Amino acid sequence: MSKLIASVFYVGFLKPASGTWGSLASIPLAWAVWLIGGWPALAVGCIIAFALGCWATADYIKVADNHDPSEVVIDELAGQWIALLPVGIGAAHAGVSFWALWPGVLTAFVAFRLFDIWKPGPIGWADRRGDALGVMLDDVIAGVFAAVVVMIGAYISHG
């Protein structure tokens, strides 16, 4: 079960760039959660993904040869969902479809991937922890940074 959750239904085994595949797969999943319960469901989903991710990652890395195997992408899902949260909130506020704000979806994806790869400041600190919490936290923080970029982009575009 931990392998299934940690790899987001085996998406993490796609090569190359399993983290990018995990982030891409997270977008339609976020949309599905948003359809079910709007942005509050997506916010709760972020919390559940983080909690499940901490458990699944800790369990999975017990038998892995390193602390952050590339197939573990539940952290990308949690971070990408955080980055998409302003899109979900904005769509609900405007009374439009999630996909009507596709520039925000694209911005959330690109900004999240950039922060996840670059790992500035606290993102790098979390990544260097060397444990399951660090695996999850670096992407959560990258998701927060990306969400801020999305909000700045929305402000610039819509005032």
PDB file of C-alpha atoms in Angstrom:
ATOM      1  CA  MET A   1       0.000   0.000   0.000  1.00  0.00           C
ATOM      2  CA  SER A   2       2.813   2.428   0.819  1.00  0.00           C
ATOM      3  CA  LYS A   3       4.382   1.822  -2.608  1.00  0.00           C
ATOM      4  CA  LEU A   4       1.037   2.551  -4.298  1.00  0.00           C
ATOM      5  CA  ILE A   5       0.551   5.794  -2.355  1.00  0.00           C
ATOM      6  CA  ALA A   6       4.191   6.951  -2.426  1.00  0.00           C
ATOM      7  CA  SER A   7       4.368   6.486  -6.205  1.00  0.00           C
ATOM      8  CA  VAL A   8       0.841   7.937  -6.774  1.00  0.00           C
ATOM      9  CA  PHE A   9      -0.532   4.763  -8.333  1.00  0.00           C
ATOM     10  CA  TYR A  10       2.868   3.943  -9.940  1.00  0.00           C
ATOM     11  CA  VAL A  11       3.167   7.249 -11.820  1.00  0.00           C
ATOM     12  CA  GLY A  12       6.514   7.675 -10.040  1.00  0.00           C
ATOM     13  CA  PHE A  13       7.930   4.801 -12.061  1.00  0.00           C
ATOM     14  CA  LEU A  14       7.569   6.723 -15.336  1.00  0.00           C
ATOM     15  CA  LYS A  15      10.956   7.792 -16.681  1.00  0.00           C
ATOM     16  CA  PRO A  16      12.637  10.142 -17.240  1.00  0.00           C
ATOM     17  CA  ALA A  17      11.816  12.968 -14.829  1.00  0.00           C
ATOM     18  CA  SER A  18       9.479  11.078 -12.505  1.00  0.00           C
ATOM     19  CA  GLY A  19       8.913  14.235 -10.432  1.00  0.00           C
ATOM     20  CA  THR A  20       7.609  16.053 -13.484  1.00  0.00           C
ATOM     21  CA  TRP A  21       5.320  13.119 -14.307  1.00  0.00           C
ATOM     22  CA  GLY A  22       4.078  13.168 -10.713  1.00  0.00           C
ATOM     23  CA  SER A  23       3.367  16.889 -10.930  1.00  0.00           C
ATOM     24  CA  LEU A  24       1.561  16.485 -14.263  1.00  0.00           C
ATOM     25  CA  ALA A  25      -0.570  13.624 -12.942  1.00  0.00           C
ATOM     26  CA  SER A  26      -1.462  15.761  -9.922  1.00  0.00           C
ATOM     27  CA  ILE A  27      -3.198  18.398 -12.028  1.00  0.00           C
ATOM     28  CA  PRO A  28      -6.187  16.339 -13.265  1.00  0.00           C
ATOM     29  CA  LEU A  29      -6.435  14.765  -9.805  1.00  0.00           C
ATOM     30  CA  ALA A  30      -6.634  18.255  -8.264  1.00  0.00           C
ATOM     31  CA  TRP A  31      -9.332  19.163 -10.775  1.00  0.00           C
ATOM     32  CA  ALA A  32     -11.308  16.021  -9.841  1.00  0.00           C
ATOM     33  CA  VAL A  33     -11.100  16.892  -6.145  1.00  0.00           C
ATOM     34  CA  TRP A  34     -12.118  20.486  -6.961  1.00  0.00           C
ATOM     35  CA  LEU A  35     -15.146  19.190  -8.909  1.00  0.00           C
ATOM     36  CA  ILE A  36     -16.216  17.109  -5.912  1.00  0.00           C
ATOM     37  CA  GLY A  37     -16.000  19.837  -3.288  1.00  0.00           C
ATOM     38  CA  GLY A  38     -14.465  23.025  -4.613  1.00  0.00           C
ATOM     39  CA  TRP A  39     -11.434  24.682  -3.141  1.00  0.00           C
ATOM     40  CA  PRO A  40     -12.219  23.536   0.428  1.00  0.00           C
ATOM     41  CA  ALA A  41     -11.988  19.910  -0.740  1.00  0.00           C
ATOM     42  CA  LEU A  42      -8.696  20.706  -2.460  1.00  0.00           C
ATOM     43  CA  ALA A  43      -7.371  22.316   0.739  1.00  0.00           C
ATOM     44  CA  VAL A  44      -8.366  19.257   2.771  1.00  0.00           C
ATOM     45  CA  GLY A  45      -6.861  17.099   0.032  1.00  0.00           C
ATOM     46  CA  CYS A  46      -3.526  18.902   0.514  1.00  0.00           C
ATOM     47  CA  ILE A  47      -3.574  18.033   4.211  1.00  0.00           C
ATOM     48  CA  ILE A  48      -4.549  14.413   3.571  1.00  0.00           C
ATOM     49  CA  ALA A  49      -1.905  14.056   0.837  1.00  0.00           C
ATOM     50  CA  PHE A  50       0.726  15.422   3.220  1.00  0.00           C
ATOM     51  CA  ALA A  51      -0.273  13.082   6.052  1.00  0.00           C
ATOM     52  CA  LEU A  52      -0.559  10.017   3.827  1.00  0.00           C
ATOM     53  CA  GLY A  53       2.640  11.017   2.074  1.00  0.00           C
ATOM     54  CA  CYS A  54       4.582  11.219   5.334  1.00  0.00           C
ATOM     55  CA  TRP A  55       3.410   7.737   6.313  1.00  0.00           C
ATOM     56  CA  ALA A  56       3.870   6.139   2.865  1.00  0.00           C
ATOM     57  CA  THR A  57       7.265   7.712   2.289  1.00  0.00           C
ATOM     58  CA  ALA A  58       8.571   6.701   5.722  1.00  0.00           C
ATOM     59  CA  ASP A  59       7.367   3.143   5.178  1.00  0.00           C
ATOM     60  CA  TYR A  60       8.658   2.935   1.603  1.00  0.00           C
ATOM     61  CA  ILE A  61      12.148   4.299   2.277  1.00  0.00           C
ATOM     62  CA  LYS A  62      12.739   1.650   4.951  1.00  0.00           C
ATOM     63  CA  VAL A  63      13.568  -0.756   2.109  1.00  0.00           C
ATOM     64  CA  ALA A  64      14.897   1.782  -0.433  1.00  0.00           C
ATOM     65  CA  ASP A  65      18.575   2.433  -1.021  1.00  0.00           C
ATOM     66  CA  ASN A  66      18.257   6.189  -0.430  1.00  0.00           C
ATOM     67  CA  HIS A  67      16.133   8.610   1.572  1.00  0.00           C
ATOM     68  CA  ASP A  68      14.392  10.162  -1.466  1.00  0.00           C
ATOM     69  CA  PRO A  69      13.850   7.605  -4.233  1.00  0.00           C
ATOM     70  CA  SER A  70      12.789   9.122  -7.546  1.00  0.00           C
ATOM     71  CA  GLU A  71       9.667   6.957  -7.725  1.00  0.00           C
ATOM     72  CA  VAL A  72       8.265   8.639  -4.601  1.00  0.00           C
ATOM     73  CA  VAL A  73       6.082  11.401  -6.069  1.00  0.00           C
ATOM     74  CA  ILE A  74       3.378  11.808  -3.422  1.00  0.00           C
ATOM     75  CA  ASP A  75       5.420  14.818  -2.317  1.00  0.00           C
ATOM     76  CA  GLU A  76       5.003  16.324  -5.792  1.00  0.00           C
ATOM     77  CA  LEU A  77       1.259  15.736  -5.589  1.00  0.00           C
ATOM     78  CA  ALA A  78       0.998  17.526  -2.238  1.00  0.00           C
ATOM     79  CA  GLY A  79       3.158  20.439  -3.401  1.00  0.00           C
ATOM     80  CA  GLN A  80       1.446  20.759  -6.772  1.00  0.00           C
ATOM     81  CA  TRP A  81      -1.970  20.796  -5.106  1.00  0.00           C
ATOM     82  CA  ILE A  82      -0.830  23.609  -2.815  1.00  0.00           C
ATOM     83  CA  ALA A  83       0.404  25.521  -5.861  1.00  0.00           C
ATOM     84  CA  LEU A  84      -2.988  24.985  -7.541  1.00  0.00           C
ATOM     85  CA  LEU A  85      -5.024  26.078  -4.523  1.00  0.00           C
ATOM     86  CA  PRO A  86      -5.127  29.776  -5.576  1.00  0.00           C
ATOM     87  CA  VAL A  87      -6.441  28.655  -8.976  1.00  0.00           C
ATOM     88  CA  GLY A  88      -9.225  26.683  -7.304  1.00  0.00           C
ATOM     89  CA  ILE A  89     -10.083  29.595  -5.022  1.00  0.00           C
ATOM     90  CA  GLY A  90     -10.013  32.051  -7.933  1.00  0.00           C
ATOM     91  CA  ALA A  91     -12.234  29.859 -10.095  1.00  0.00           C
ATOM     92  CA  ALA A  92     -14.771  29.480  -7.293  1.00  0.00           C
ATOM     93  CA  HIS A  93     -14.697  33.222  -6.584  1.00  0.00           C
ATOM     94  CA  ALA A  94     -15.224  34.074 -10.254  1.00  0.00           C
ATOM     95  CA  GLY A  95     -17.841  31.351 -10.700  1.00  0.00           C
ATOM     96  CA  VAL A  96     -15.967  29.774 -13.594  1.00  0.00           C
ATOM     97  CA  SER A  97     -14.513  26.398 -14.440  1.00  0.00           C
ATOM     98  CA  PHE A  98     -11.156  25.397 -12.985  1.00  0.00           C
ATOM     99  CA  TRP A  99      -9.820  25.217 -16.554  1.00  0.00           C
ATOM    100  CA  ALA A 100     -11.023  28.742 -17.364  1.00  0.00           C
ATOM    101  CA  LEU A 101      -7.998  29.801 -15.311  1.00  0.00           C
ATOM    102  CA  TRP A 102      -5.601  27.673 -17.366  1.00  0.00           C
ATOM    103  CA  PRO A 103      -2.844  30.331 -17.278  1.00  0.00           C
ATOM    104  CA  GLY A 104      -2.856  29.933 -13.496  1.00  0.00           C
ATOM    105  CA  VAL A 105      -2.678  26.145 -13.835  1.00  0.00           C
ATOM    106  CA  LEU A 106       0.294  26.477 -16.181  1.00  0.00           C
ATOM    107  CA  THR A 107       1.968  29.016 -13.884  1.00  0.00           C
ATOM    108  CA  ALA A 108       1.429  26.753 -10.868  1.00  0.00           C
ATOM    109  CA  PHE A 109       2.996  23.808 -12.710  1.00  0.00           C
ATOM    110  CA  VAL A 110       6.023  25.693 -14.036  1.00  0.00           C
ATOM    111  CA  ALA A 111       6.686  27.616 -10.809  1.00  0.00           C
ATOM    112  CA  PHE A 112       6.359  24.478  -8.696  1.00  0.00           C
ATOM    113  CA  ARG A 113       8.746  22.499 -10.896  1.00  0.00           C
ATOM    114  CA  LEU A 114      11.267  25.370 -10.888  1.00  0.00           C
ATOM    115  CA  PHE A 115      11.205  25.719  -7.092  1.00  0.00           C
ATOM    116  CA  ASP A 116      11.311  21.936  -6.640  1.00  0.00           C
ATOM    117  CA  ILE A 117      14.378  21.613  -8.855  1.00  0.00           C
ATOM    118  CA  TRP A 118      16.163  24.824  -7.790  1.00  0.00           C
ATOM    119  CA  LYS A 119      15.491  24.342  -4.033  1.00  0.00           C
ATOM    120  CA  PRO A 120      16.224  27.864  -2.773  1.00  0.00           C
ATOM    121  CA  GLY A 121      16.380  28.673   0.960  1.00  0.00           C
ATOM    122  CA  PRO A 122      13.965  26.711   3.126  1.00  0.00           C
ATOM    123  CA  ILE A 123      13.186  24.264   0.303  1.00  0.00           C
ATOM    124  CA  GLY A 124      16.830  23.149   0.252  1.00  0.00           C
ATOM    125  CA  TRP A 125      16.916  23.038   4.052  1.00  0.00           C
ATOM    126  CA  ALA A 126      13.946  20.674   4.126  1.00  0.00           C
ATOM    127  CA  ASP A 127      15.435  18.531   1.359  1.00  0.00           C
ATOM    128  CA  ARG A 128      18.683  18.130   3.316  1.00  0.00           C
ATOM    129  CA  ARG A 129      16.860  16.712   6.362  1.00  0.00           C
ATOM    130  CA  GLY A 130      17.346  13.230   4.944  1.00  0.00           C
ATOM    131  CA  ASP A 131      14.093  11.774   6.251  1.00  0.00           C
ATOM    132  CA  ALA A 132      10.509  11.232   5.109  1.00  0.00           C
ATOM    133  CA  LEU A 133       9.365  14.535   6.598  1.00  0.00           C
ATOM    134  CA  GLY A 134      12.085  16.332   4.630  1.00  0.00           C
ATOM    135  CA  VAL A 135      11.005  14.560   1.434  1.00  0.00           C
ATOM    136  CA  MET A 136       7.479  15.885   1.958  1.00  0.00           C
ATOM    137  CA  LEU A 137       8.354  19.319   3.360  1.00  0.00           C
ATOM    138  CA  ASP A 138      10.598  20.460   0.519  1.00  0.00           C
ATOM    139  CA  ASP A 139       7.711  20.024  -1.929  1.00  0.00           C
ATOM    140  CA  VAL A 140       5.172  21.565   0.427  1.00  0.00           C
ATOM    141  CA  ILE A 141       7.365  24.650   0.759  1.00  0.00           C
ATOM    142  CA  ALA A 142       7.968  24.688  -3.011  1.00  0.00           C
ATOM    143  CA  GLY A 143       4.174  24.514  -3.403  1.00  0.00           C
ATOM    144  CA  VAL A 144       3.709  27.508  -1.122  1.00  0.00           C
ATOM    145  CA  PHE A 145       6.322  29.480  -3.069  1.00  0.00           C
ATOM    146  CA  ALA A 146       4.624  28.528  -6.350  1.00  0.00           C
ATOM    147  CA  ALA A 147       1.200  29.500  -4.941  1.00  0.00           C
ATOM    148  CA  VAL A 148       2.603  32.945  -4.147  1.00  0.00           C
ATOM    149  CA  VAL A 149       3.839  33.222  -7.746  1.00  0.00           C
ATOM    150  CA  VAL A 150       0.350  32.255  -8.972  1.00  0.00           C
ATOM    151  CA  MET A 151      -1.226  34.919  -6.739  1.00  0.00           C
ATOM    152  CA  ILE A 152       1.227  37.567  -7.952  1.00  0.00           C
ATOM    153  CA  GLY A 153       0.458  36.579 -11.559  1.00  0.00           C
ATOM    154  CA  ALA A 154      -3.271  36.813 -10.885  1.00  0.00           C
ATOM    155  CA  TYR A 155      -2.827  40.244  -9.300  1.00  0.00           C
ATOM    156  CA  ILE A 156      -0.803  41.474 -12.279  1.00  0.00           C
ATOM    157  CA  SER A 157      -3.340  40.059 -14.741  1.00  0.00           C
ATOM    158  CA  HIS A 158      -6.522  41.008 -12.946  1.00  0.00           C
ATOM    159  CA  GLY A 159      -5.555  43.792 -10.571  1.00  0.00           C
TER     160      GLY A 159
END
